[in-house]
Amino acid sequence: MAVNIGLEEDMLEASKTVLNNLLSDHFVLLVKTWNFHWNVQGASFHSYHVFMEDLYHGLIEDIDAIAERIRALGERPIGLLAGYLAHNRLKEHADSEALPDARQMLTLLSRDNDTMIREIRRDMEQLEKQENTDDAGTANFLGGMIEKKRK
Ligand SMILES: [Fe+2]
């Protein structure tokens, strides 16, 4: 359903694209984090296992917030795994690759988190270049995402 919130069609399209890319990154990171949670081994297995569970719960919350932000714009979030893979900007961890040890798992996940922050910054710069309208709501939302991911 189209919404009339004072944003031009091209601004809505640009915001939707940015948010769907971010949604896709989150789904890939969710699966990666969950997979590491299942497969982590070693002396401190339990603390790593629980820590990664907290991480993927946080990602699920963010996924929900991003999709609902897209809906608030009257647009449709990607709902297909194939769509997430087409728009994702993070590297998956293939089943054919060796599993990292517990510390390496956290290093990889932390790098992905940093990559997402850089991508959000780049996306915010792109949205700022948009002419005619300014989607302040999405800009605030993306700024909040950066803040949350840096804590
Ligand atoms: Fe579990």
mmCIF file with all atom_site columns, N, CA and C and ligand atoms in Angstrom, residues 34 37-38 49 53 56, ligand 1:
data_model
loop_
_atom_site.group_PDB
_atom_site.id
_atom_site.type_symbol
_atom_site.label_atom_id
_atom_site.label_alt_id
_atom_site.label_comp_id
_atom_site.label_asym_id
_atom_site.label_entity_id
_atom_site.label_seq_id
_atom_site.pdbx_PDB_ins_code
_atom_site.Cartn_x
_atom_site.Cartn_y
_atom_site.Cartn_z
_atom_site.occupancy
_atom_site.B_iso_or_equiv
_atom_site.pdbx_formal_charge
_atom_site.auth_seq_id
_atom_site.auth_comp_id
_atom_site.auth_asym_id
_atom_site.auth_atom_id
_atom_site.pdbx_PDB_model_num
ATOM   1  N  N  . TRP A 1 34 ? 24.445 -18.530 13.976 1.00 0.00 ? 34 TRP A N  1
ATOM   2  C  CA . TRP A 1 34 ? 23.725 -19.698 14.481 1.00 0.00 ? 34 TRP A CA 1
ATOM   3  C  C  . TRP A 1 34 ? 24.533 -20.979 14.216 1.00 0.00 ? 34 TRP A C  1
ATOM   4  N  N  . HIS A 1 37 ? 27.324 -21.156 16.598 1.00 0.00 ? 37 HIS A N  1
ATOM   5  C  CA . HIS A 1 37 ? 26.746 -21.536 17.899 1.00 0.00 ? 37 HIS A CA 1
ATOM   6  C  C  . HIS A 1 37 ? 26.566 -23.062 17.983 1.00 0.00 ? 37 HIS A C  1
ATOM   7  N  N  . TRP A 1 38 ? 26.109 -23.658 16.897 1.00 0.00 ? 38 TRP A N  1
ATOM   8  C  CA . TRP A 1 38 ? 25.885 -25.117 16.900 1.00 0.00 ? 38 TRP A CA 1
ATOM   9  C  C  . TRP A 1 38 ? 27.202 -25.889 16.944 1.00 0.00 ? 38 TRP A C  1
ATOM   10 N  N  . HIS A 1 49 ? 29.025 -20.737 23.370 1.00 0.00 ? 49 HIS A N  1
ATOM   11 C  CA . HIS A 1 49 ? 27.716 -21.179 22.876 1.00 0.00 ? 49 HIS A CA 1
ATOM   12 C  C  . HIS A 1 49 ? 26.627 -20.178 23.311 1.00 0.00 ? 49 HIS A C  1
ATOM   13 N  N  . GLU A 1 53 ? 24.483 -17.285 21.188 1.00 0.00 ? 53 GLU A N  1
ATOM   14 C  CA . GLU A 1 53 ? 23.021 -17.299 21.242 1.00 0.00 ? 53 GLU A CA 1
ATOM   15 C  C  . GLU A 1 53 ? 22.502 -15.867 21.467 1.00 0.00 ? 53 GLU A C  1
ATOM   16 N  N  . TYR A 1 56 ? 22.787 -13.996 18.165 1.00 0.00 ? 56 TYR A N  1
ATOM   17 C  CA . TYR A 1 56 ? 21.756 -14.219 17.129 1.00 0.00 ? 56 TYR A CA 1
ATOM   18 C  C  . TYR A 1 56 ? 20.379 -13.742 17.564 1.00 0.00 ? 56 TYR A C  1
HETATM 19 FE FE . FE  B 2 .  ? 20.899 -23.267 20.660 1.00 0.00 ? 1  FE  B FE 1
#
